[in-house]
Short mmCIF file of C-alpha atoms in Angstrom, two decimals:
data_model
loop_
_atom_site.label_atom_id
_atom_site.label_comp_id
_atom_site.label_asym_id
_atom_site.label_seq_id
_atom_site.Cartn_x
_atom_site.Cartn_y
_atom_site.Cartn_z
CA MET X 1 0.00 0.00 0.00
CA THR X 2 2.72 2.44 1.05
CA ALA X 3 5.02 1.37 -1.80
CA ASP X 4 2.18 1.81 -4.32
CA PHE X 5 1.42 5.26 -2.92
CA PHE X 6 5.02 6.42 -3.32
CA ARG X 7 5.25 4.95 -6.82
CA GLN X 8 2.12 6.85 -7.79
CA LEU X 9 3.47 10.01 -6.18
CA HIS X 10 6.73 9.64 -8.09
CA HIS X 11 4.80 9.16 -11.34
CA ILE X 12 2.84 12.37 -10.71
CA ASP X 13 6.07 14.16 -9.85
CA LYS X 14 7.56 13.07 -13.17
CA ASP X 15 4.54 14.39 -15.08
CA ILE X 16 4.67 17.76 -13.28
CA THR X 17 8.43 18.02 -13.85
CA LEU X 18 8.09 17.36 -17.57
CA ALA X 19 5.21 19.85 -17.85
CA ILE X 20 7.31 22.60 -16.22
CA ASN X 21 10.47 21.65 -18.06
CA SER X 22 8.72 21.84 -21.45
CA ILE X 23 7.81 25.55 -21.05
CA HIS X 24 10.58 27.41 -22.81
CA CYS X 25 11.82 29.95 -25.31
CA PRO X 26 15.38 31.27 -25.90
CA ALA X 27 14.84 34.23 -23.53
CA SER X 28 13.44 32.11 -20.71
CA ASP X 29 16.18 29.51 -21.15
CA PHE X 30 18.76 32.26 -20.65
CA ILE X 31 16.97 33.59 -17.54
CA TRP X 32 16.60 30.15 -15.96
CA GLY X 33 20.28 29.48 -16.62
CA ILE X 34 21.16 32.64 -14.68
CA PHE X 35 18.92 31.72 -11.74
CA SER X 36 20.44 28.23 -11.67
CA ASP X 37 24.03 29.53 -11.52
CA ARG X 38 25.02 29.60 -7.84
CA GLU X 39 28.08 31.83 -8.28
CA ILE X 40 26.16 34.71 -9.87
CA TRP X 41 24.32 35.33 -6.60
CA PHE X 42 27.42 35.94 -4.46
CA VAL X 43 26.98 39.66 -5.16
CA LEU X 44 23.44 39.48 -3.73
CA TYR X 45 24.73 37.74 -0.60
CA ALA X 46 27.40 40.41 -0.14
CA ILE X 47 24.88 43.24 -0.54
CA VAL X 48 22.54 41.66 2.03
CA ALA X 49 25.47 41.24 4.44
CA VAL X 50 26.41 44.92 4.05
CA PHE X 51 22.85 46.01 4.86
CA LEU X 52 22.71 43.66 7.85
CA PHE X 53 25.82 45.35 9.28
CA ARG X 54 24.39 48.76 8.46
CA ASN X 55 20.94 48.16 9.94
CA LEU X 56 21.69 45.83 12.86
CA GLY X 57 25.14 46.89 14.02
CA TRP X 58 28.16 44.63 13.85
CA LYS X 59 27.36 42.33 16.82
CA ARG X 60 23.79 41.52 15.82
CA ALA X 61 24.82 41.29 12.17
CA LEU X 62 27.62 38.80 12.91
CA ILE X 63 25.26 36.58 14.90
CA SER X 64 22.62 36.78 12.15
CA ILE X 65 25.13 36.02 9.39
CA ALA X 66 26.51 33.09 11.39
CA ALA X 67 22.96 31.70 11.60
CA ILE X 68 22.49 32.10 7.84
CA VAL X 69 25.84 30.45 7.05
CA LEU X 70 25.05 27.59 9.45
CA THR X 71 21.65 27.20 7.77
CA ILE X 72 23.29 26.74 4.38
CA VAL X 73 25.88 24.31 5.78
CA CYS X 74 23.16 22.23 7.48
CA CYS X 75 21.00 22.20 4.33
CA ASP X 76 23.98 21.13 2.20
CA GLN X 77 25.08 18.33 4.52
CA LEU X 78 21.55 17.03 5.01
CA ALA X 79 21.05 17.07 1.23
CA ASN X 80 24.20 14.97 0.77
CA PHE X 81 22.86 12.47 3.30
CA THR X 82 19.37 12.23 1.80
CA LYS X 83 20.72 11.88 -1.74
CA ALA X 84 22.87 8.92 -0.70
CA PHE X 85 20.10 7.42 1.46
CA PHE X 86 17.15 7.64 -0.96
CA GLU X 87 19.18 7.19 -4.18
CA ARG X 88 16.57 8.97 -6.28
CA LEU X 89 18.05 9.67 -9.70
CA ARG X 90 18.16 13.19 -11.08
CA PRO X 91 15.81 13.64 -14.06
CA CYS X 92 18.80 13.98 -16.39
CA CYS X 93 20.08 10.58 -15.16
CA ASP X 94 16.66 8.94 -15.47
CA GLY X 95 16.27 7.04 -18.75
CA GLU X 96 12.48 7.32 -18.72
CA MET X 97 12.60 11.11 -18.27
CA MET X 98 15.09 11.48 -21.12
CA SER X 99 13.00 9.27 -23.40
CA ARG X 100 9.93 11.38 -22.60
CA GLY X 101 11.65 14.52 -23.83
CA LEU X 102 13.31 16.11 -20.79
CA ARG X 103 15.23 19.21 -21.87
CA GLN X 104 18.69 19.83 -20.42
CA LEU X 105 20.00 23.38 -20.30
CA GLU X 106 23.03 22.30 -18.29
CA GLY X 107 25.15 19.18 -18.38
CA CYS X 108 24.31 16.40 -15.94
CA GLY X 109 27.93 15.92 -14.89
CA HIS X 110 27.58 15.41 -11.14
CA LYS X 111 29.70 13.31 -8.83
CA ILE X 112 26.39 12.39 -7.20
CA GLU X 113 23.76 11.27 -9.72
CA TYR X 114 21.03 11.42 -7.10
CA GLY X 115 18.92 14.52 -6.57
CA PHE X 116 16.58 14.19 -3.57
CA TYR X 117 16.36 16.84 -2.27
CA SER X 118 17.56 19.96 -4.13
CA ALA X 119 20.34 21.69 -2.17
CA HIS X 120 19.93 24.71 -4.47
CA ALA X 121 16.30 25.07 -3.39
CA ALA X 122 17.09 24.49 0.29
CA ASN X 123 20.01 26.91 0.32
CA SER X 124 18.18 29.69 -1.50
CA MET X 125 15.09 29.39 0.70
CA GLY X 126 17.26 29.09 3.79
CA PHE X 127 19.09 32.28 2.84
CA ALA X 128 15.83 34.06 2.03
CA VAL X 129 14.03 33.14 5.26
CA GLY X 130 17.16 33.53 7.37
CA SER X 131 18.03 36.98 6.03
CA TYR X 132 14.42 38.19 6.31
CA LEU X 133 14.20 37.05 9.93
CA ALA X 134 17.60 38.62 10.60
CA PHE X 135 16.39 42.00 9.34
CA ARG X 136 13.36 41.63 11.63
CA ASN X 137 15.77 42.11 14.56
CA ASP X 138 15.76 45.77 13.50
CA ARG X 139 12.53 47.11 15.00
CA THR X 140 12.95 50.58 13.49
CA ARG X 141 11.99 49.51 9.95
CA LYS X 142 9.55 47.21 8.21
CA TYR X 143 10.97 44.65 5.81
CA GLY X 144 7.80 43.34 4.14
CA ILE X 145 8.88 44.27 0.61
CA TYR X 146 12.30 42.72 1.14
CA GLY X 147 10.65 39.56 2.46
CA ILE X 148 8.39 39.22 -0.59
CA CYS X 149 11.22 39.89 -3.05
CA ILE X 150 13.77 37.56 -1.44
CA ILE X 151 11.26 34.70 -1.09
CA LEU X 152 10.27 35.17 -4.75
CA TRP X 153 13.97 35.07 -5.69
CA ALA X 154 14.39 31.81 -3.75
CA VAL X 155 11.36 30.27 -5.48
CA LEU X 156 12.77 31.20 -8.90
CA VAL X 157 16.18 29.75 -8.02
CA GLY X 158 14.55 26.50 -6.95
CA LEU X 159 12.27 26.25 -9.99
CA SER X 160 15.21 26.95 -12.28
CA ARG X 161 16.55 23.51 -11.32
CA VAL X 162 13.44 21.93 -12.85
CA PHE X 163 13.72 24.03 -15.99
CA VAL X 164 17.38 23.11 -16.55
CA GLY X 165 16.62 19.40 -16.02
CA LYS X 166 18.61 18.84 -12.82
CA HIS X 167 15.80 18.17 -10.34
CA PHE X 168 12.27 16.86 -10.08
CA PHE X 169 9.61 19.28 -8.90
CA GLY X 170 9.29 17.26 -5.68
CA ASP X 171 13.03 17.62 -4.99
CA VAL X 172 12.62 21.37 -5.14
CA MET X 173 9.51 21.52 -2.94
CA VAL X 174 11.13 19.40 -0.24
CA GLY X 175 14.24 21.58 -0.53
CA PHE X 176 12.12 24.68 0.07
CA ALA X 177 10.56 23.12 3.17
CA VAL X 178 13.91 22.01 4.61
CA GLY X 179 15.56 25.38 3.96
CA ALA X 180 12.71 27.33 5.53
CA ALA X 181 12.53 25.04 8.57
CA VAL X 182 16.27 25.07 9.27
CA ALA X 183 16.44 28.85 8.80
CA ALA X 184 13.48 29.39 11.14
CA VAL X 185 15.04 27.28 13.92
CA LEU X 186 18.51 28.82 13.65
CA SER X 187 17.09 32.33 13.34
CA LEU X 188 15.09 31.75 16.52
CA ILE X 189 18.27 30.71 18.33
CA ALA X 190 20.14 33.72 16.89
CA GLY X 191 17.33 36.01 18.02
CA LYS X 192 17.60 34.70 21.60
CA VAL X 193 21.37 35.25 21.54
CA ILE X 194 20.85 38.79 20.26
CA LYS X 195 18.45 39.52 23.11
CA LEU X 196 21.18 38.54 25.57
CA LEU X 197 23.33 41.37 24.19
CA LYS X 198 20.86 44.00 25.34
#
């Protein structure tokens, strides 16, 4: 019963992944390639760090940044564990997905051919939630617009992994959940440490 349920769920996930992956044009392919490139976003991380120092002061900013960095490390390490444990192939390593017309915008050259869950999705959502909650330690301003924009950015980064053929839709959704949960817990701890500074 349980095995049948998960097989059915995986079949639905494949259909959703192929439906998303098939939406394309040259302009969108270029945009999804940018969102999928981890290194491009280092500038964004640096800008957010600068504003954290500016708005929170160096002590609160250092604690907040440490929580964000730890979030990303935890998400990465947990992703490595789950990939090895579940051994769920990436779409680009799945013969059925390739035969059904999966489009690859990036090569599938990974040391790990398994993809559950997406570390890209977890890291981006972890950064988004963690940085938003860090800014909330500044009670003099409202950060609603930042929160909306950074969460939207994280969603686009995660979905880009489906568009480039590296992850199933389910890998990305679980990655979002893990990233948000880890960020929330570590941000809560960071917030308690910050209160001790007062």
